[in-house]
CSV table of C-alpha atoms in Angstrom, one decimal:
chain,number,residue,atom,x,y,z
A,1,LYS,CA,0.0,0.0,0.0
A,2,LYS,CA,2.9,2.3,0.8
A,3,GLU,CA,4.5,1.5,-2.5
A,4,GLU,CA,1.2,2.4,-4.3
A,5,ASP,CA,1.0,5.7,-2.5
A,6,GLU,CA,4.6,6.5,-3.4
A,7,GLU,CA,4.0,5.6,-7.0
A,8,GLU,CA,1.0,7.9,-7.1
A,9,GLN,CA,2.9,10.7,-5.6
A,10,GLY,CA,5.7,10.2,-8.1
A,11,LYS,CA,3.2,10.3,-11.0
A,12,GLU,CA,1.6,13.5,-9.6
A,13,GLU,CA,5.0,15.1,-9.3
A,14,GLN,CA,5.9,14.2,-12.9
A,15,VAL,CA,2.6,15.6,-14.1
A,16,ALA,CA,3.1,18.7,-12.1
A,17,GLU,CA,6.7,19.2,-13.5
A,18,ALA,CA,5.6,18.4,-17.1
A,19,ALA,CA,2.9,21.0,-17.4
A,20,PRO,CA,2.2,24.3,-15.7
A,21,VAL,CA,-0.9,23.9,-13.4
A,22,SER,CA,-3.6,26.5,-13.0
A,23,PRO,CA,-4.3,27.8,-9.5
A,24,GLU,CA,-7.7,26.1,-9.4
A,25,ALA,CA,-6.2,22.8,-10.5
A,26,GLN,CA,-3.4,23.3,-7.9
A,27,ALA,CA,-6.0,24.0,-5.2
A,28,LEU,CA,-7.8,20.8,-6.2
A,29,LEU,CA,-4.6,18.8,-6.1
A,30,ASP,CA,-3.8,20.2,-2.7
A,31,GLU,CA,-7.3,19.3,-1.5
A,32,ILE,CA,-6.9,15.8,-2.9
A,33,GLU,CA,-3.6,15.4,-1.1
A,34,ALA,CA,-5.1,16.7,2.2
A,35,VAL,CA,-7.9,14.2,1.9
A,36,LYS,CA,-5.4,11.4,1.2
A,37,GLN,CA,-3.4,12.4,4.3
A,38,LYS,CA,-6.6,12.5,6.4
A,39,LEU,CA,-7.6,9.1,5.0
A,40,LYS,CA,-4.2,7.7,6.0
A,41,ARG,CA,-4.5,9.0,9.5
A,42,LYS,CA,-8.0,7.7,9.9
A,43,THR,CA,-7.0,4.3,8.5
A,44,SER,CA,-4.1,4.0,11.0
A,45,GLU,CA,-6.4,5.2,13.8
A,46,ALA,CA,-9.0,2.6,12.8
A,47,VAL,CA,-6.3,-0.1,12.7
A,48,GLY,CA,-5.3,1.0,16.2
A,49,TRP,CA,-8.8,0.8,17.5
A,50,LYS,CA,-9.3,-2.6,15.8
A,51,THR,CA,-6.2,-4.0,17.6
A,52,LYS,CA,-7.3,-2.5,20.9
A,53,CYS,CA,-10.8,-3.9,20.5
A,54,GLU,CA,-9.5,-7.4,19.6
A,55,LYS,CA,-7.2,-7.4,22.7
A,56,GLN,CA,-10.2,-6.4,24.9
A,57,ALA,CA,-12.3,-9.1,23.2
A,58,LYS,CA,-9.7,-11.7,24.1
A,59,VAL,CA,-9.5,-10.5,27.7
A,60,ASN,CA,-13.3,-10.5,27.9
A,61,LYS,CA,-13.5,-14.0,26.5
A,62,LEU,CA,-10.9,-15.3,29.0
A,63,GLN,CA,-12.8,-13.7,31.9
A,64,TYR,CA,-16.0,-15.2,30.6
A,65,LEU,CA,-14.4,-18.7,30.4
A,66,LYS,CA,-12.9,-18.3,33.9
A,67,LEU,CA,-16.3,-17.3,35.3
A,68,LYS,CA,-18.0,-20.1,33.5
A,69,LYS,CA,-15.5,-22.6,34.9
A,70,LEU,CA,-15.9,-21.1,38.4
A,71,ILE,CA,-19.7,-21.4,38.2
A,72,GLN,CA,-19.4,-25.1,37.0
A,73,GLU,CA,-17.0,-25.8,39.9
A,74,LYS,CA,-19.4,-24.1,42.4
A,75,LYS,CA,-22.3,-26.2,41.0
A,76,LYS,CA,-20.3,-29.4,41.3
A,77,SER,CA,-19.1,-28.6,44.8
A,78,GLY,CA,-22.6,-27.5,45.8
A,79,SER,CA,-24.1,-30.8,44.5
A,80,LYS,CA,-21.3,-32.7,46.2
A,81,ALA,CA,-22.1,-30.9,49.5
A,82,ILE,CA,-25.8,-31.7,49.0
A,83,GLU,CA,-24.9,-35.4,48.3
A,84,GLU,CA,-22.8,-35.5,51.5
A,85,LYS,CA,-25.5,-33.9,53.5
A,86,ASN,CA,-28.1,-36.3,52.2
A,87,LYS,CA,-25.8,-39.3,53.0
A,88,LEU,CA,-25.2,-37.9,56.5
A,89,LEU,CA,-28.9,-37.4,57.0
A,90,ALA,CA,-29.7,-40.9,55.8
A,91,MET,CA,-27.1,-42.3,58.2
A,92,LEU,CA,-28.6,-40.3,61.1
A,93,VAL,CA,-32.1,-41.5,60.3
A,94,LYS,CA,-30.9,-45.1,60.1
A,95,ASN,CA,-29.1,-44.8,63.4
A,96,TYR,CA,-32.1,-43.1,64.9
A,97,LYS,CA,-34.4,-46.0,63.8
A,98,ILE,CA,-31.9,-48.5,65.2
A,99,LEU,CA,-31.8,-46.7,68.5
A,100,GLN,CA,-35.6,-46.5,68.6
A,101,LYS,CA,-35.7,-50.3,68.1
A,102,LYS,CA,-33.1,-50.8,70.9
A,103,ILE,CA,-35.1,-48.5,73.3
A,104,ILE,CA,-38.3,-50.4,72.5
A,105,ALA,CA,-36.5,-53.8,73.1
A,106,HIS,CA,-35.1,-52.5,76.5
A,107,ARG,CA,-38.5,-51.3,77.6
A,108,GLN,CA,-40.1,-54.6,76.7
A,109,LYS,CA,-37.3,-56.4,78.7
A,110,ALA,CA,-37.7,-54.1,81.6
A,111,ARG,CA,-41.5,-54.6,81.6
A,112,ALA,CA,-41.0,-58.3,81.3
A,113,ARG,CA,-38.7,-58.3,84.3
A,114,LEU,CA,-41.0,-56.0,86.2
A,115,SER,CA,-44.0,-58.2,85.5
A,116,ALA,CA,-42.0,-61.4,86.3
A,117,SER,CA,-40.8,-59.9,89.6
A,118,THR,CA,-44.3,-58.7,90.6
A,119,SER,CA,-45.9,-62.0,89.7
A,120,LYS,CA,-43.4,-63.9,91.8
A,121,GLY,CA,-43.9,-61.5,94.7
A,122,ILE,CA,-47.7,-61.8,94.7
């Protein structure tokens, strides 16, 4: 692109040297040159913004992926915690039922002893 611009400038200089240019034509040539320079500046500015935006997009994507991974880990750890709580609760319920059966068995034995001792004493 730079080579093309240099070639165009060389051609314009050759044309300008070959024939005398009227003031109106020179004003138009100057205006064209100013527009070209402005276009170059805007193009380089646009390239700079594009690069900056691409970098920010990469950063945003990385942050998104990190957050997504963190959320998945939280869900997994949350479900693991719930599973552990459920297992613990099931174990407690099982132990409670076993203890209830033992208490009932001890009461029955105690009543049997009491009734046996009272029947002997009567």
